[in-house]
Amino acid sequence: MADFSGKVLALAGGVGGAKLALGLSRILPPHQLTIVVNTGDDETFHGLHVSPDLDTMLYTLAGLSNPETGWGLAGESFRVLEMLNRYGAATWFNLGDVDLATHIRRTQLLGEGATLSEVTTELCQRLNVRHRMTPMSDDPVRTFLKTDQGDLAMQDYFVRLRCEPTAAAVTFVGAEAARPSDEFSRALDEADLVVFCPSNPLLSTGPILALPAVRERLGKGNPARLSVAVSPIIGGEAVRGPAAKLMTELGHEATCVGVAKMYQDICDVLVIDEQDSESAPAIVSLGIRPLAAPTIMNTEEDKVALARLILELGGGFQHDE
Amino acid sequence: MADFSGKVLALAGGVGGAKLALGLSRILPPHQLTIVVNTGDDETFHGLHVSPDLDTMLYTLAGLSNPETGWGLAGESFRVLEMLNRYGAATWFNLGDVDLATHIRRTQLLGEGATLSEVTTELCQRLNVRHRMTPMSDDPVRTFLKTDQGDLAMQDYFVRLRCEPTAAAVTFVGAEAARPSDEFSRALDEADLVVFCPSNPLLSTGPILALPAVRERLGKGNPARLSVAVSPIIGGEAVRGPAAKLMTELGHEATCVGVAKMYQDICDVLVIDEQDSESAPAIVSLGIRPLAAPTIMNTEEDKVALARLILELGGGFQHDE
């Protein structure tokens, strides 16, 4: 096994992404890892700026996350939301009391002129998260879905309507004018290994890849860099969330081969689950090296093992170089 | 006993004011009572608009207030504040979880363009408060104290520094440009009985009286109106809070006679506590009719009894008229 001494850029969305990022953070020292998180899911609730994917990552890395859901905080209570409901506010988005402190603090600091990156760094420091996590952009990008129930903001679709509408298109409003955050941009320049965490390729890594020039800067053919993706689709189903349903509705193949096609221009290696090993030839034919391995991450050991496998790929690549 | 059928305008600040207002609301139907509440204590905490006196009144009238403190809510928890503290926010102002829902909702509605009056009406309706309570103004007025520890905002002085600094002056920043709220202005025109609740005359009714033309519009000599104040000073001490200390520091006499002097131009009757009955001649000499009665309000019966006494004064006045 070759030790990996380079810099890692991990791109992540929600729960699956946070699991692998946690694994990476257990192995890599802080200066070797930058975690870039989707903000296309961000939404304003009750006048507060909520960043669901940043929060999932924050709570996961801080050891505070709810182990049953993967999002939210362990031992949450919902007294504020109950009272907001009594006041007639729309409370379909489940915000816990402790979680609300994050949104209140973030909103306050943003209101005082801090960037989302600065706020994220501040929250991480306060919760003793030493690895660098950063929003994909400090500019607003909002994921919308065109569906048979109308145009829906991401949380409307995902939480309120439980992904039930049939989607015809996904758009990232604001993406064209948004710039990658400074940390993201630096990591794009410096990374020796890029990791696409097992997140929804349409809704989680999609917004990140929609930022100007990001796809180009991540493109294959950089002799000094390896790009490894982990398929969030196993046996034709998403480990969680609407990835498979949405891929089908939008004309993609809801398999790890479909994932490979979406990452074809930016991915050198696709880690697929061992139960999908028969898809390997189809992935090879797309110019991507498949690697079959256990990819379901239930325990912390699972997360660390998958992270170690990916870092070994990076180390082997460095060694060959 | 003469029944009182006219309109009552009650001016109130914090806990003492809310107690008498509750008593009035137990006797009067909603259309006969308008409660005008001090907003000079309002402050922004964590980016949220907190109106301590409006909240005390709201929770009191809604039957939700903490019976031990008189402010805040019964059965509160403080999980949001603990997390805000972990995030490095200044958490010396004690905001409970359920209470925070009020501030979140208020801030959201204000942010959407509602006036503080409109927000107050909305919150009241949601909590089934049928009597009309209104902020003294929809324009910002902030009480500051000039002290030996510098210029202090009201909550800084009152909560953070526990009223320990020695005050030299009280100012109401914004009062000159502020207009009384519509409900207050209407009540100023229509009231048959004005009640100065037993609130701090410097910090609670002071800001209300500092609004343009309010003192003049409340002035004595209106043959169709009776003005009754209740002294918050009993036996030379405030029932609660810094009223007596502050009156002394600012050169007032910390007695019910001192209160009478502060209300001399606007008050027909001053209800003083029965233990202060020897002060009656001094009050008479100021052109105010003193009425000695039990004024300490511990139980709901106490509150209703004091309210009834005041309404009887009003009824007698109507009858004489």
XYZ file of C-alpha atoms in Angstrom:
642
model
C 0.000 0.000 0.000
C 1.297 3.388 -1.023
C 0.698 6.166 1.498
C -1.082 9.144 0.045
C 0.619 12.425 0.822
C -1.148 14.708 -1.641
C -4.128 17.035 -1.403
C -7.651 15.747 -1.652
C -10.686 17.629 -2.898
C -13.922 15.892 -1.951
C -17.196 17.004 -3.555
C -20.254 16.171 -1.526
C -23.955 16.691 -1.099
C -26.001 15.210 1.701
C -25.853 12.145 3.919
C -23.886 9.800 1.626
C -21.327 12.480 0.942
C -20.936 13.230 4.619
C -20.325 9.561 5.381
C -17.397 9.284 2.977
C -16.070 12.701 3.990
C -16.057 11.509 7.585
C -14.061 8.465 6.513
C -11.536 10.658 4.697
C -11.253 12.957 7.699
C -10.431 9.998 9.940
C -7.377 9.189 7.806
C -6.126 12.487 6.404
C -4.702 15.347 8.440
C -6.605 18.614 7.987
C -4.178 20.233 5.549
C -4.623 17.379 3.056
C -8.423 17.540 2.768
C -10.863 20.124 1.435
C -14.535 19.188 1.442
C -16.692 21.200 -0.954
C -20.380 21.062 -0.208
C -23.438 21.662 -2.387
C -25.460 24.770 -1.549
C -28.086 24.363 -4.260
C -30.405 22.981 -1.568
C -30.155 26.111 0.564
C -33.461 27.660 1.484
C -34.899 30.399 3.647
C -37.245 29.177 6.357
C -38.826 31.595 8.839
C -36.422 34.252 7.558
C -33.419 32.074 8.433
C -30.781 30.856 5.998
C -30.769 27.059 6.086
C -27.962 25.159 4.326
C -29.022 21.522 4.677
C -25.942 19.929 3.105
C -23.468 22.149 4.939
C -25.274 21.336 8.168
C -25.249 17.601 7.557
C -21.511 17.796 6.889
C -20.902 20.033 9.911
C -22.827 17.865 12.332
C -21.272 14.676 10.913
C -17.713 15.937 11.230
C -18.467 17.375 14.676
C -19.799 14.027 15.858
C -23.204 15.533 16.590
C -25.330 14.046 13.833
C -28.351 11.894 14.364
C -27.149 8.341 13.652
C -30.635 7.184 12.729
C -31.363 9.745 10.023
C -27.858 10.852 9.003
C -29.088 14.444 9.035
C -30.043 16.660 11.930
C -28.667 16.337 15.427
C -28.759 13.495 17.882
C -31.220 14.082 20.708
C -33.021 16.951 19.009
C -36.172 18.587 20.333
C -38.729 20.573 18.362
C -40.176 23.148 20.727
C -39.429 26.197 18.598
C -41.068 24.591 15.578
C -44.168 23.681 17.587
C -44.564 27.310 18.596
C -43.880 28.539 15.056
C -46.634 26.203 13.948
C -48.934 27.752 16.527
C -48.050 31.137 15.033
C -49.238 29.908 11.648
C -45.821 29.478 10.046
C -45.317 26.709 7.472
C -43.449 24.059 9.420
C -43.187 21.150 6.992
C -39.407 21.478 7.015
C -38.348 19.819 10.217
C -36.035 22.176 12.097
C -34.867 21.072 15.532
C -34.139 23.431 18.387
C -30.370 22.902 18.396
C -30.296 22.941 14.600
C -32.111 26.284 14.638
C -29.231 27.797 16.581
C -27.049 27.064 13.538
C -29.483 28.818 11.214
C -29.925 31.749 13.573
C -26.168 32.198 13.938
C -25.525 31.790 10.218
C -28.249 34.277 9.320
C -26.938 36.776 11.831
C -23.354 36.552 10.570
C -24.458 36.754 6.925
C -26.535 39.788 7.848
C -23.439 41.382 9.329
C -21.682 40.947 5.989
C -19.780 37.678 6.376
C -19.613 35.331 3.391
C -21.086 31.857 3.619
C -17.506 30.540 3.515
C -16.539 32.692 6.481
C -19.630 31.639 8.403
C -18.917 27.986 7.664
C -15.339 28.315 8.883
C -16.553 30.029 12.044
C -19.161 27.355 12.805
C -16.596 24.599 12.167
C -14.083 26.170 14.514
C -16.680 26.532 17.250
C -17.569 22.850 16.965
C -13.908 21.797 16.795
C -14.140 20.578 13.206
C -10.514 20.853 12.075
C -10.874 19.668 8.497
C -11.679 22.337 5.954
C -15.226 22.308 4.636
C -16.467 25.024 2.373
C -19.610 25.865 0.438
C -19.259 25.401 -3.309
C -19.926 29.119 -3.718
C -20.576 32.246 -1.679
C -23.038 33.341 -4.324
C -26.631 32.098 -4.232
C -27.393 29.065 -6.399
C -30.786 27.420 -6.056
C -31.790 24.069 -7.463
C -35.236 23.992 -9.049
C -37.083 21.069 -10.600
C -39.499 21.364 -13.475
C -42.141 18.764 -12.631
C -45.672 17.678 -13.411
C -46.671 19.640 -10.306
C -45.000 22.821 -11.508
C -41.600 24.365 -10.907
C -40.437 23.385 -7.444
C -37.590 24.563 -5.267
C -35.450 21.690 -4.076
C -36.799 21.459 -0.509
C -40.350 21.812 -1.754
C -39.772 18.799 -3.973
C -37.573 16.839 -1.615
C -39.172 17.377 1.784
C -42.636 18.805 1.380
C -43.646 16.625 -1.577
C -41.370 13.675 -0.674
C -39.950 13.501 -4.240
C -43.336 12.349 -5.509
C -43.686 14.705 -8.514
C -42.319 13.478 -11.832
C -39.418 15.635 -12.927
C -38.715 16.810 -16.463
C -35.652 18.979 -15.835
C -33.337 20.262 -13.121
C -32.019 23.817 -13.181
C -29.531 25.634 -10.992
C -30.721 29.201 -10.781
C -27.842 31.590 -10.286
C -25.170 29.062 -11.214
C -24.019 30.916 -14.316
C -23.213 34.047 -12.348
C -21.848 32.274 -9.268
C -18.151 31.841 -8.650
C -16.649 28.872 -6.846
C -15.722 29.823 -3.289
C -12.086 30.736 -2.674
C -11.338 27.455 -0.907
C -13.001 25.495 -3.674
C -11.064 27.378 -6.327
C -7.782 26.833 -4.473
C -8.544 23.131 -4.120
C -9.390 22.925 -7.827
C -5.892 24.217 -8.546
C -4.034 22.197 -5.945
C -5.804 18.852 -5.632
C -3.854 15.699 -6.417
C -6.923 13.560 -5.892
C -10.542 14.515 -6.544
C -13.238 12.433 -4.860
C -16.845 12.519 -5.993
C -18.613 11.290 -2.895
C -21.611 8.977 -3.364
C -24.097 11.816 -3.635
C -26.961 12.341 -6.058
C -25.258 13.260 -9.353
C -28.210 15.406 -10.416
C -29.068 17.250 -7.215
C -25.905 17.111 -5.091
C -22.807 17.159 -7.281
C -24.856 18.582 -10.181
C -25.000 22.127 -8.763
C -21.268 22.049 -7.988
C -20.471 20.970 -11.540
C -22.792 23.658 -12.919
C -20.589 26.461 -11.594
C -18.649 28.255 -14.339
C -15.534 26.418 -15.519
C -15.677 23.821 -12.718
C -16.301 20.934 -15.110
C -13.422 22.081 -17.288
C -11.078 22.543 -14.344
C -11.979 19.061 -13.107
C -11.587 17.532 -16.583
C -9.681 14.349 -17.137
C -6.263 14.267 -18.719
C -4.465 16.166 -15.970
C -1.399 13.932 -15.588
C -0.844 15.105 -12.017
C -4.337 14.355 -10.756
C -6.587 11.342 -10.274
C -10.363 11.679 -10.108
C -12.308 8.982 -8.318
C -16.098 8.836 -8.068
C -18.185 6.533 -5.916
C -21.483 5.454 -7.414
C -24.496 6.333 -5.251
C -26.501 3.793 -7.271
C -26.204 0.165 -6.192
C -28.087 -2.612 -7.967
C -30.147 -0.030 -9.830
C -31.310 1.717 -6.656
C -30.133 4.705 -4.704
C -28.800 3.915 -1.244
C -31.116 6.707 -0.112
C -33.017 9.560 -1.680
C -34.482 10.060 -5.124
C -31.345 9.628 -7.290
C -32.539 6.531 -9.157
C -36.098 7.795 -9.662
C -34.849 11.149 -10.870
C -32.196 9.684 -13.174
C -34.865 7.555 -14.836
C -37.272 10.466 -15.207
C -34.589 12.618 -16.779
C -33.551 9.958 -19.295
C -30.484 8.594 -17.574
C -29.895 4.935 -16.896
C -30.416 4.395 -13.157
C -27.362 2.207 -12.762
C -23.711 2.694 -11.974
C -23.171 2.804 -15.752
C -25.562 5.744 -15.894
C -23.492 7.423 -13.196
C -20.334 6.693 -15.206
C -21.843 8.419 -18.227
C -22.650 11.531 -16.189
C -19.060 11.701 -14.925
C -17.455 10.489 -18.174
C -15.511 13.691 -18.864
C -14.271 14.202 -15.322
C -13.727 10.813 -13.722
C -10.778 8.401 -14.030
C -11.994 5.700 -11.664
C -15.545 4.807 -10.657
C -15.916 2.790 -7.495
C -18.986 0.600 -7.921
C -20.483 -1.716 -5.390
C -19.282 -5.299 -5.472
C -22.794 -6.451 -6.399
C -22.503 -4.398 -9.618
C -19.251 -6.007 -10.810
C -20.877 -7.279 -13.994
C -21.206 -3.620 -15.076
C -17.433 -3.252 -15.194
C -17.013 -3.827 -18.948
C -19.616 -1.190 -19.805
C -17.760 1.303 -17.618
C -14.410 0.413 -19.185
C -15.938 1.113 -22.585
C -16.674 4.683 -21.380
C -12.971 5.224 -20.706
C -13.375 4.927 -16.945
C -11.609 2.370 -14.789
C -14.180 0.526 -12.637
C -13.331 -0.754 -9.207
C -15.800 -3.058 -7.461
C -15.754 -2.806 -3.670
C -18.133 -2.731 -0.684
C -19.630 0.779 -0.837
C -22.493 0.645 1.659
C -21.388 2.646 4.684
C -23.245 1.759 7.838
C -20.518 1.779 10.456
C -17.612 4.152 10.925
C -15.359 1.233 9.902
C -17.212 1.049 6.559
C -16.629 4.760 5.999
C -12.950 4.576 6.834
C -12.470 1.438 4.715
C -13.996 3.045 1.617
C -11.959 6.216 2.206
C -8.800 4.124 2.589
C -9.490 2.298 -0.668
C -9.825 5.617 -2.499
C -6.678 7.037 -0.917
C -4.806 3.902 -1.907
C -5.868 4.528 -5.496
C -4.488 8.031 -5.107
C -1.306 6.744 -3.519
C -0.800 4.194 -6.283
C -1.293 6.931 -8.832
C 1.257 9.165 -7.074
C 3.655 6.244 -6.895
C 3.297 5.441 -10.601
C 3.788 9.043 -11.542
C -70.881 50.582 42.250
C -71.250 52.260 38.874
C -70.617 50.007 35.879
C -68.038 51.342 33.505
C -69.146 51.281 29.890
C -66.521 53.528 28.302
C -63.226 52.917 26.565
C -60.056 52.283 28.512
C -56.537 53.058 27.410
C -53.961 51.257 29.555
C -50.296 52.252 29.288
C -47.913 49.550 30.384
C -44.330 48.391 30.478
C -43.188 45.081 31.901
C -44.393 42.652 34.543
C -46.342 45.051 36.791
C -48.112 46.531 33.819
C -49.021 43.124 32.477
C -50.509 42.135 35.834
C -52.926 45.066 35.918
C -53.684 44.713 32.203
C -54.616 41.089 32.840
C -56.961 42.239 35.600
C -58.588 44.770 33.265
C -58.952 42.134 30.540
C -60.768 39.850 32.967
C -63.456 42.480 33.492
C -63.715 44.436 30.252
C -64.873 43.064 26.915
C -62.274 43.428 24.138
C -63.833 46.477 22.485
C -63.532 48.506 25.695
C -59.786 48.016 26.273
C -56.666 49.058 24.381
C -53.343 48.174 25.969
C -50.404 50.260 24.749
C -47.027 48.744 25.458
C -43.561 50.272 25.743
C -41.140 49.350 22.972
C -38.180 51.385 24.229
C -36.750 48.140 25.632
C -36.734 46.438 22.231
C -33.399 45.028 21.216
C -31.861 42.898 18.488
C -30.369 39.643 19.730
C -28.819 37.155 17.307
C -30.318 39.161 14.470
C -33.821 38.737 15.907
C -36.164 41.529 16.952
C -36.976 41.057 20.637
C -39.742 43.153 22.212
C -39.557 42.230 25.895
C -42.546 44.233 27.105
C -44.807 43.199 24.216
C -43.842 39.593 24.881
C -44.533 39.822 28.605
C -47.952 41.263 27.820
C -48.642 38.692 25.098
C -47.687 35.711 27.227
C -49.569 37.095 30.235
C -52.795 37.666 28.318
C -52.418 34.299 26.547
C -52.058 32.537 29.900
C -48.607 31.254 28.935
C -46.374 33.328 31.177
C -44.010 31.941 33.742
C -45.763 32.523 37.073
C -42.479 32.559 38.981
C -40.735 35.297 37.017
C -43.676 37.139 35.460
C -41.755 37.244 32.164
C -40.937 34.454 29.749
C -42.973 31.316 29.341
C -43.937 28.601 31.771
C -41.972 25.401 31.248
C -39.333 26.966 29.020
C -36.210 25.182 27.828
C -32.982 26.783 26.640
C -31.478 24.438 24.072
C -31.161 26.989 21.271
C -29.385 29.404 23.582
C -26.956 26.724 24.746
C -26.002 26.016 21.139
C -25.754 29.735 20.337
C -23.404 29.995 23.270
C -21.342 27.173 21.823
C -21.204 29.147 18.582
C -19.692 32.053 20.485
C -22.762 34.281 20.504
C -23.342 36.604 23.464
C -26.047 34.839 25.423
C -26.453 36.962 28.549
C -30.024 37.760 27.528
C -31.996 34.707 28.495
C -34.069 33.595 25.508
C -36.045 30.385 25.861
C -36.810 28.013 23.006
C -40.527 28.737 22.823
C -39.878 32.452 23.329
C -37.446 32.385 20.399
C -40.252 31.257 18.117
C -41.939 34.599 18.868
C -38.798 36.523 17.940
C -38.199 34.435 14.817
C -41.780 34.917 13.648
C -41.789 38.633 14.460
C -38.487 39.196 12.676
C -39.683 37.289 9.627
C -42.938 39.240 9.379
C -41.166 42.578 9.921
C -38.697 41.540 7.214
C -41.622 40.936 4.879
C -42.777 44.506 5.461
C -45.357 44.191 8.235
C -45.450 46.882 10.903
C -44.803 45.991 14.533
C -48.498 46.705 15.175
C -49.530 44.254 12.481
C -47.138 41.629 13.793
C -48.460 42.116 17.322
C -52.056 41.722 16.165
C -51.119 38.570 14.263
C -49.306 37.008 17.243
C -52.218 37.884 19.537
C -54.751 36.288 17.213
C -52.686 33.122 16.945
C -52.556 32.840 20.735
C -56.258 33.666 21.098
C -55.628 36.981 22.850
C -58.823 38.861 22.097
C -58.055 42.140 23.825
C -56.271 44.707 21.730
C -52.629 45.244 22.605
C -50.450 47.462 20.504
C -46.886 48.763 20.538
C -46.623 52.426 21.470
C -45.126 53.068 18.021
C -44.237 51.271 14.816
C -41.141 53.451 14.584
C -37.972 52.474 16.443
C -37.479 54.100 19.846
C -34.615 52.877 22.003
C -34.092 53.690 25.660
C -30.500 54.510 26.593
C -29.049 55.333 29.990
C -26.117 57.625 30.543
C -24.274 55.981 33.440
C -20.951 55.895 35.250
C -20.164 52.875 33.078
C -20.903 54.703 29.843
C -23.952 54.997 27.635
C -25.930 51.786 27.899
C -28.817 50.380 25.916
C -31.698 49.382 28.152
C -31.126 45.613 28.124
C -27.397 46.111 28.610
C -28.165 48.083 31.756
C -31.122 46.060 32.923
C -30.106 42.458 32.221
C -26.397 42.273 31.512
C -25.329 44.713 34.231
C -28.300 44.011 36.540
C -29.032 47.760 36.963
C -25.778 48.169 38.886
C -24.381 51.248 37.088
C -25.329 54.651 38.506
C -27.488 56.530 36.019
C -27.260 60.249 35.239
C -29.854 60.497 32.499
C -32.329 58.488 30.438
C -32.848 59.187 26.752
C -35.277 57.775 24.209
C -33.425 57.677 20.937
C -35.791 58.051 18.005
C -38.713 59.253 20.118
C -38.839 62.693 18.524
C -39.336 61.263 15.056
C -41.584 58.394 16.115
C -45.340 58.511 15.756
C -47.746 56.783 18.107
C -49.102 53.620 16.502
C -52.517 53.895 14.861
C -54.234 51.984 17.656
C -52.546 54.133 20.271
C -53.517 57.292 18.467
C -57.109 56.142 18.128
C -57.226 55.258 21.829
C -55.762 58.661 22.715
C -58.708 60.229 20.925
C -61.413 57.896 22.178
C -60.459 56.859 25.715
C -62.832 57.703 28.540
C -60.420 56.322 31.108
C -56.637 56.306 30.921
C -54.792 53.887 33.208
C -51.101 54.224 33.936
C -50.245 50.721 35.011
C -47.765 50.291 37.887
C -44.734 50.335 35.608
C -41.426 52.132 35.966
C -42.261 55.798 35.247
C -38.778 56.445 33.859
C -38.177 53.340 31.757
C -41.631 51.926 31.000
C -44.176 54.699 30.721
C -41.363 57.218 30.106
C -40.773 56.198 26.480
C -44.520 56.215 25.764
C -44.845 59.727 27.178
C -41.792 60.849 25.179
C -43.580 60.328 21.866
C -44.562 63.584 20.145
C -47.711 65.194 21.558
C -48.631 62.176 23.697
C -48.173 64.067 26.963
C -50.285 66.916 25.629
C -52.995 64.592 24.331
C -53.088 62.856 27.717
C -53.121 66.139 29.629
C -55.501 66.781 32.468
C -58.481 68.998 32.143
C -60.350 66.917 29.571
C -63.816 66.952 31.134
C -64.769 63.730 29.383
C -61.811 61.693 30.555
C -60.382 60.431 33.837
C -56.707 59.508 34.165
C -55.739 57.073 36.895
C -52.189 56.021 37.690
C -51.068 53.241 40.009
C -47.848 53.911 41.875
C -45.184 51.255 41.251
C -43.400 52.534 44.368
C -44.630 51.161 47.698
C -43.062 52.190 50.991
C -40.204 53.854 49.129
C -39.316 50.724 47.184
C -40.194 49.378 43.773
C -42.298 46.220 43.833
C -39.730 44.902 41.368
C -36.964 46.310 39.180
C -34.833 49.436 39.440
C -37.530 52.128 39.586
C -36.677 53.371 43.094
C -32.884 53.259 42.575
C -33.177 55.033 39.262
C -35.602 57.674 40.533
C -33.166 58.512 43.314
C -30.179 58.669 40.988
C -32.022 60.977 38.610
C -33.093 63.380 41.381
C -36.642 62.211 41.909
C -38.086 61.306 45.252
C -38.392 57.504 45.339
C -41.861 57.530 46.867
C -45.414 57.590 45.616
C -45.189 61.374 45.964
C -42.270 61.308 43.546
C -44.422 59.306 41.153
C -47.226 61.844 41.570
C -44.840 64.644 40.615
C -43.822 62.814 37.432
C -47.470 62.369 36.429
C -48.652 65.729 37.773
C -49.738 67.134 34.421
C -51.484 64.010 33.179
C -52.986 62.227 36.142
C -56.262 62.894 37.993
C -56.092 60.058 40.512
C -53.053 58.239 41.887
C -53.723 54.880 43.471
C -51.147 54.416 46.202
C -50.651 51.411 48.372
C -52.518 51.372 51.655
C -49.216 51.414 53.554
C -48.465 54.821 51.966
C -51.690 56.485 53.099
C -49.811 59.115 55.082
C -48.522 60.473 51.761
C -52.060 61.416 50.723
C -51.871 65.117 51.756
C -48.665 65.644 49.774
C -50.360 64.186 46.709
C -53.445 66.313 47.187
C -51.207 69.368 47.263
C -49.995 68.424 43.756
C -53.546 68.600 42.460
C -53.939 64.821 42.288
C -56.543 62.839 44.144
C -54.864 60.011 46.092
C -56.599 56.735 46.684
C -55.023 54.280 49.121
C -55.725 50.627 48.321
C -54.016 47.230 48.253
C -51.831 47.422 45.136
C -49.566 44.377 45.437
C -50.776 41.884 42.843
C -49.776 38.322 43.607
C -52.871 36.352 42.708
C -55.270 36.757 39.829
C -57.832 37.919 42.392
C -55.469 40.756 43.380
C -55.157 41.817 39.748
C -58.882 41.763 39.130
C -59.599 43.589 42.414
C -57.224 46.449 41.556
C -58.635 46.623 38.015
C -62.156 46.719 39.422
C -61.267 49.543 41.795
C -59.920 51.594 38.885
C -62.950 50.873 36.707
C -65.199 51.914 39.587
C -63.368 55.243 39.662
C -64.048 55.505 35.947
C -67.662 54.504 36.405
C -68.147 57.025 39.184
C -66.649 59.695 36.980
C -68.975 58.761 34.107
C -71.892 58.791 36.516
C -71.006 62.236 37.895
C -70.557 63.626 34.427
